[in-house]
Tab-separated table of C-alpha atoms in Angstrom:
chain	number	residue	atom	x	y	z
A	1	UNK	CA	-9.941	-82.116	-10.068
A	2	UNK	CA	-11.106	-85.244	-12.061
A	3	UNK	CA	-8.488	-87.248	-12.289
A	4	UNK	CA	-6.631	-88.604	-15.507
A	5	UNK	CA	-8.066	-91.842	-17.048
A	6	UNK	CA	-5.115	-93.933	-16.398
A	7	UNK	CA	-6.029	-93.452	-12.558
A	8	UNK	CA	-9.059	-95.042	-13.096
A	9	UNK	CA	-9.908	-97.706	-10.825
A	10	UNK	CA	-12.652	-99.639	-12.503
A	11	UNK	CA	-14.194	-102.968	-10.801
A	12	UNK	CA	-14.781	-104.904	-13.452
A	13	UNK	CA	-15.700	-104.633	-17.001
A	14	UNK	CA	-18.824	-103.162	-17.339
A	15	UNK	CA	-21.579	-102.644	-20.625
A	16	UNK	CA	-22.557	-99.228	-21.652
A	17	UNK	CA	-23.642	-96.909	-18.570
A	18	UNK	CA	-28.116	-96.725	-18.635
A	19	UNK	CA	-28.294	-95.300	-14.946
A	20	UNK	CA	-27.135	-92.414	-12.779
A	21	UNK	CA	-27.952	-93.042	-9.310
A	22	UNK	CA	-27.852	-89.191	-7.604
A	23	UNK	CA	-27.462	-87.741	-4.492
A	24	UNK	CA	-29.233	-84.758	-3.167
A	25	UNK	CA	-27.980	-83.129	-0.546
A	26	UNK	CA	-24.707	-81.640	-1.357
A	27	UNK	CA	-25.101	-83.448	-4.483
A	28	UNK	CA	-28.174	-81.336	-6.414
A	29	UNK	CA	-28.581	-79.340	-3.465
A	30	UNK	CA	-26.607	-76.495	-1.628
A	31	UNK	CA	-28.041	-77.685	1.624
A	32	UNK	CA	-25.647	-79.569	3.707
A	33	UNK	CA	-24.704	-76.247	5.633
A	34	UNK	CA	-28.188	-76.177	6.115
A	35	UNK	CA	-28.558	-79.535	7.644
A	36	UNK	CA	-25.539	-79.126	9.674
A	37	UNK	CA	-26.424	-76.451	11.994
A	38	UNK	CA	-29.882	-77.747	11.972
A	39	UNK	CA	-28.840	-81.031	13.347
A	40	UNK	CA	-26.207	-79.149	15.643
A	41	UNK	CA	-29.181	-76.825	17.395
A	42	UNK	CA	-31.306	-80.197	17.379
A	43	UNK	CA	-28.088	-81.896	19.952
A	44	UNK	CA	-26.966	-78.772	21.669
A	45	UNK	CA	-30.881	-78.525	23.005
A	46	UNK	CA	-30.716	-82.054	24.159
A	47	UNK	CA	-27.390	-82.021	25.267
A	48	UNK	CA	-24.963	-83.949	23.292
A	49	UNK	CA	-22.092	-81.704	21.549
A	50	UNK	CA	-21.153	-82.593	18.367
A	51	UNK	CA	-19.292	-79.907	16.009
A	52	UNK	CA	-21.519	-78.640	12.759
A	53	UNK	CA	-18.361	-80.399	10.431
A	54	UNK	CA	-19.318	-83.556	11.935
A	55	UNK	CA	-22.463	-83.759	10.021
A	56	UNK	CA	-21.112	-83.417	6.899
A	57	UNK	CA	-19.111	-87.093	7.342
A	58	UNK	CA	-23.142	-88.450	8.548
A	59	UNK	CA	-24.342	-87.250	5.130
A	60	UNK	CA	-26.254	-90.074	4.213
A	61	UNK	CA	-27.469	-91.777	7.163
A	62	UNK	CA	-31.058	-91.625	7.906
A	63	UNK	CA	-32.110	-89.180	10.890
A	64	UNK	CA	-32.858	-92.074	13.351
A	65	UNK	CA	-29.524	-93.746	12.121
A	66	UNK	CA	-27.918	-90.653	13.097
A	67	UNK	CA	-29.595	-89.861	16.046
A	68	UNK	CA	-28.453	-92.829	17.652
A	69	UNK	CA	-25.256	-92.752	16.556
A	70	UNK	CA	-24.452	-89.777	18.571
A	71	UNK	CA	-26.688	-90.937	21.240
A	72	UNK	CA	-24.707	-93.843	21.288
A	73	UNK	CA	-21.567	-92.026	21.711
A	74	UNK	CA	-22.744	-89.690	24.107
A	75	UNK	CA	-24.876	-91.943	26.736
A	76	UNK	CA	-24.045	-95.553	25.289
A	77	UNK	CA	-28.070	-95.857	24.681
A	78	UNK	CA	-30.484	-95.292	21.194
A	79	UNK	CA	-33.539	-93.957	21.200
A	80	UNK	CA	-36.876	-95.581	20.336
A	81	UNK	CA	-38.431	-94.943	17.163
A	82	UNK	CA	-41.326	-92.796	18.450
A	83	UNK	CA	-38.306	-90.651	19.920
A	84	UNK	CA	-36.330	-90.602	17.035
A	85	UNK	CA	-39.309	-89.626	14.677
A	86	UNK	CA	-40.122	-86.733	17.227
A	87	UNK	CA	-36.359	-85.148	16.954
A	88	UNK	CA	-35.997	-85.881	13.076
A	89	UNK	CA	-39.553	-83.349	12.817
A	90	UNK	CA	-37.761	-80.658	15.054
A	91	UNK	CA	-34.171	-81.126	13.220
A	92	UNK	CA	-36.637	-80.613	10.198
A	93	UNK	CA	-38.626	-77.579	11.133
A	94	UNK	CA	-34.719	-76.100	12.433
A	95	UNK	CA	-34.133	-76.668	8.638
A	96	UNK	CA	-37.329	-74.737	6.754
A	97	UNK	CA	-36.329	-72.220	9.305
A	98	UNK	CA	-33.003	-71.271	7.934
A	99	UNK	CA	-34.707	-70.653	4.231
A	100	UNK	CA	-34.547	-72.553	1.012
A	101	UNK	CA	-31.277	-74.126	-0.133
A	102	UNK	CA	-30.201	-73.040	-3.963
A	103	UNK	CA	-29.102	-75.502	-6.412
A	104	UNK	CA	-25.582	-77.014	-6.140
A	105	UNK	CA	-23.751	-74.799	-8.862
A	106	UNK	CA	-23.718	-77.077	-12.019
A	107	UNK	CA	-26.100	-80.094	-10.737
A	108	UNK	CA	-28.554	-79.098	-13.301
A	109	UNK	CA	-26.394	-79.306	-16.482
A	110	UNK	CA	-24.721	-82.779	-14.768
A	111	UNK	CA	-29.040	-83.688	-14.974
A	112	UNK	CA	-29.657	-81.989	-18.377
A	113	UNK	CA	-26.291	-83.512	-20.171
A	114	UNK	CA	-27.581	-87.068	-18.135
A	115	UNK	CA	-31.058	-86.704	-19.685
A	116	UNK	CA	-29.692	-85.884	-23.228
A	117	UNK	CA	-27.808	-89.311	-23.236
A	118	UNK	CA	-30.729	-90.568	-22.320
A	119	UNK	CA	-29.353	-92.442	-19.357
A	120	UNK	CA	-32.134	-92.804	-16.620
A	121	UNK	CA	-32.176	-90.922	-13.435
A	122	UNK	CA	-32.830	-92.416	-9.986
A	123	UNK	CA	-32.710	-89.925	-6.802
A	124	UNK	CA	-31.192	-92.155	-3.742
A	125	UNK	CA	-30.902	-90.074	-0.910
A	126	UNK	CA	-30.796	-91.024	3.079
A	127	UNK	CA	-33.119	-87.715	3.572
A	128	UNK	CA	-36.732	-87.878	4.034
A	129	UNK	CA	-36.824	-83.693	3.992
A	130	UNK	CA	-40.238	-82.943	1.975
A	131	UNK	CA	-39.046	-79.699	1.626
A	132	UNK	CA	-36.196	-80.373	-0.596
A	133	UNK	CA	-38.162	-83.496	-2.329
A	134	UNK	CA	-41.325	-81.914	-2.858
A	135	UNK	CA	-38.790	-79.592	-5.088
A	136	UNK	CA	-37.740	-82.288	-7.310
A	137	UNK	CA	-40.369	-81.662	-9.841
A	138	UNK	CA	-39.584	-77.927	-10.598
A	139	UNK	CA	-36.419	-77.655	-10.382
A	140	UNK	CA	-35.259	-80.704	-12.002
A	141	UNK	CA	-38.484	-81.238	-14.860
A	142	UNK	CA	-38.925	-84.814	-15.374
A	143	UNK	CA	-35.436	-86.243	-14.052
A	144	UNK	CA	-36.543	-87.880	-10.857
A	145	UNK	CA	-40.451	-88.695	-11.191
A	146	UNK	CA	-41.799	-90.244	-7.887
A	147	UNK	CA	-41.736	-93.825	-9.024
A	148	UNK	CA	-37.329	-93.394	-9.694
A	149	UNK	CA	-36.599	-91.894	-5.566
A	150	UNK	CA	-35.157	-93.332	-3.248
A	151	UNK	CA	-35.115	-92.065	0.320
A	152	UNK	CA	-35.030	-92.766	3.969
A	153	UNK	CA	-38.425	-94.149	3.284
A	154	UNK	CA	-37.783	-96.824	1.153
A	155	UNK	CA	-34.830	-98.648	2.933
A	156	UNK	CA	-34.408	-100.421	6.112
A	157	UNK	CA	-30.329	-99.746	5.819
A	158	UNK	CA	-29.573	-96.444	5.206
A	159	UNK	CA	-26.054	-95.521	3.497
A	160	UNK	CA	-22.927	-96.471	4.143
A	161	UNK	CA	-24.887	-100.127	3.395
A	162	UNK	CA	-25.695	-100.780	-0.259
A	163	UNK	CA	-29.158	-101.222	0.103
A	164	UNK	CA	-30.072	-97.759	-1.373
A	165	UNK	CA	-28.247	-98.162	-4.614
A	166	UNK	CA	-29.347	-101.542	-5.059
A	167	UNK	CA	-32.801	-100.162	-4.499
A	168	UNK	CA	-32.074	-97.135	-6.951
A	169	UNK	CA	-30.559	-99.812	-9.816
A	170	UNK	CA	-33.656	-102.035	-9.766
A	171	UNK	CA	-36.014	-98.664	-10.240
A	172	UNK	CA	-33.480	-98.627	-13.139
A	173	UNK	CA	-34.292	-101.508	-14.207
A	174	UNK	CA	-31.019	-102.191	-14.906
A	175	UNK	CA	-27.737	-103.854	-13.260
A	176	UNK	CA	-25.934	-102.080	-10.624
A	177	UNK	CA	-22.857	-102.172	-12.971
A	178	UNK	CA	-24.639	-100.288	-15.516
A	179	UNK	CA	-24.838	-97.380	-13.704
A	180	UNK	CA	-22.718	-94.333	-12.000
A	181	UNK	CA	-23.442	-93.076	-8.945
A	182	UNK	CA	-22.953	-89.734	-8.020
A	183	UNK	CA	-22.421	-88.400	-4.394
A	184	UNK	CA	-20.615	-86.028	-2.353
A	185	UNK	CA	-20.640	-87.726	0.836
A	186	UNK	CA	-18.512	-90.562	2.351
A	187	UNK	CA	-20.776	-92.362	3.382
A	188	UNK	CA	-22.476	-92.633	0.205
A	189	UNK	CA	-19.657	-92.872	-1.831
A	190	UNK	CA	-19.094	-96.135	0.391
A	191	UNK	CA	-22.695	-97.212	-0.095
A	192	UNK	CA	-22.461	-96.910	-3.882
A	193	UNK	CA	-19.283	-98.447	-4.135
A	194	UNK	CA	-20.474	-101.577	-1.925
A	195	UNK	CA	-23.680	-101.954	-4.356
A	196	UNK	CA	-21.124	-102.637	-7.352
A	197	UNK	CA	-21.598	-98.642	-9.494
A	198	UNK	CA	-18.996	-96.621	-10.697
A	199	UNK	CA	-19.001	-94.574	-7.809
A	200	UNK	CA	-18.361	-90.799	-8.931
A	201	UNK	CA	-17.600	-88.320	-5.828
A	202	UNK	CA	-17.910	-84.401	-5.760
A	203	UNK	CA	-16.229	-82.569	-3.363
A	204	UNK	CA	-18.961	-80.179	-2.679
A	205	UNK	CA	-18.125	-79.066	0.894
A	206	UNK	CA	-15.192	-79.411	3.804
A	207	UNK	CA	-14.536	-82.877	2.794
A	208	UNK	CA	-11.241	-83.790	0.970
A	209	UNK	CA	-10.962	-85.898	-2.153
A	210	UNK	CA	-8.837	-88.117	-1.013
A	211	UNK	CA	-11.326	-89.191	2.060
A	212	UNK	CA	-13.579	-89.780	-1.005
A	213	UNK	CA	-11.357	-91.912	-2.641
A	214	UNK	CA	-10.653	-94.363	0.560
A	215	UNK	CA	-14.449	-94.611	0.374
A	216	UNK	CA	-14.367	-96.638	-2.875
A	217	UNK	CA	-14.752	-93.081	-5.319
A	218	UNK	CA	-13.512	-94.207	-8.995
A	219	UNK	CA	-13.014	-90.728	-9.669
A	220	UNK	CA	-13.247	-87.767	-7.999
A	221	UNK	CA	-14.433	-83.904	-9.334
A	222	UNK	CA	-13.828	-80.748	-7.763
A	223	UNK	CA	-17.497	-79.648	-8.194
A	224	UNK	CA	-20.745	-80.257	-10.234
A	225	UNK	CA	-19.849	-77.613	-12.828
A	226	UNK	CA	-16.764	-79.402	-12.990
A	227	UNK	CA	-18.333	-83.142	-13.735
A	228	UNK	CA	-20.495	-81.385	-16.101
A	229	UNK	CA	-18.060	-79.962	-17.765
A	230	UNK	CA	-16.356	-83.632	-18.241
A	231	UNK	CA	-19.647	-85.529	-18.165
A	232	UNK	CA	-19.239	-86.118	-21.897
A	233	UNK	CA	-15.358	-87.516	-21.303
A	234	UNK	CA	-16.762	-89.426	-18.399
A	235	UNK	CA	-19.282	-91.362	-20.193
A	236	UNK	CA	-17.674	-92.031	-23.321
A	237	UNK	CA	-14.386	-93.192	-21.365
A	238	UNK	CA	-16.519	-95.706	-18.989
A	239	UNK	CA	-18.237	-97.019	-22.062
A	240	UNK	CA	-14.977	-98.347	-23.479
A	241	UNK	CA	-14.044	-100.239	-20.665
């Protein structure tokens, strides 16, 4: 559903795109339903109820961030960090119980067609799951090498702030208006929006385009096969600008 050039909304006029800031859950990954009932056994057990969809408009915070968001809602209190770090390893292990995600449908030709244009790759994610980073490596060769992540590691303000994609910019080594971020959350849409990209969204799950749009989204696409299919269009459009 990528909508026609004249809808474009660009910022400002930008130089040649060198950097694609990427998501990975939802975004590379077909995990989110994954994560979603993970984190809704996780706050059934300690008794806060919170429906699986929920999670998917959370995509991008990091666990403690969401933890105490729906603490907060629940009991009006947040958890300390030991507490936090204790129910992020059980939402985990709920996670590596439910099997391994596949690839989003079409996130590796959006990587490959990336790669080919030589533009750099950054990972910025608001997970810290080792089982879906420590695939990185194999399943996308030399995109996202260790020293061009970001995750919930790295940041002290997890998305919707821009700290992670003005994090993921300077692994760049480039400006945050030389690059296109790519997410399928919200939340991250917001957060790349806020740190000055061309924020791409891909509606990847139960979240409509136009909630990706009111989070900043320049453009929206109905899927990964279907940005990869316009990546070429994309890029050569946003280089004219």
């Amino acid at each position: 559903m990528g909508f026609p050039w004249d809808a474009y909304k660009p910022v400002h006029a930008r130089e040649m795109i060198k950097a694609a800031l990427v998501d990975m859950d939802g975004t590379l990954y077909d995990s989110m339903p994954f994560h979603s009932k993970a984190w809704h056994r996780l706050m059934n057990e300690i008794g806060i109820e919170a429906p699986e969809d929920e999670f998917y408009l959370d995509e991008g915070m990091t666990g403690a961030a969401t933890v105490n968001k729906l603490a907060m809602k629940a009991w009006n209190k947040c958890f300390s960090k030991e507490e936090c770090d204790a129910l992020y390893a059980r939402k985990a292990a709920y996670f590596r119980e439910l099997g391994a995600p596949g690839l989003m449908p079409g996130a590796d030709r959006v990587i490959a067609g990336l790669m080919r244009r030589g533009i750099v790759c950054v990972l910025v994610t608001g997970s810290g799951q080792n089982s879906l980073l420590c695939r990185l490596d194999s399943d996308f060769p030399d995109a996202f090498p260790q020293c061009r992540r970001v995750t919930a590691r790295d940041v002290s303000n997890g998305k919707p702030h821009p700290e992670p994609f003005l994090r993921g910019a300077a692994l760049a080594g480039v400006r945050p208006e030389e690059c296109i971020a790519i997410d399928n959350a919200p939340l991250g849409v917001e957060s790349a929006s806020r740190a000055g990209t061309v924020a791409i969204g891909v509606c990847t799950g139960p979240i409509p385009a136009y909630v990706l749009e009111k989070a900043g989204a320049s453009i929206v696409y109905g899927s990964m096969d279907e940005l990869a299919d316009g990546l070429d269009v994309l890029l050569d459009s946003l280089t004219m600008l």
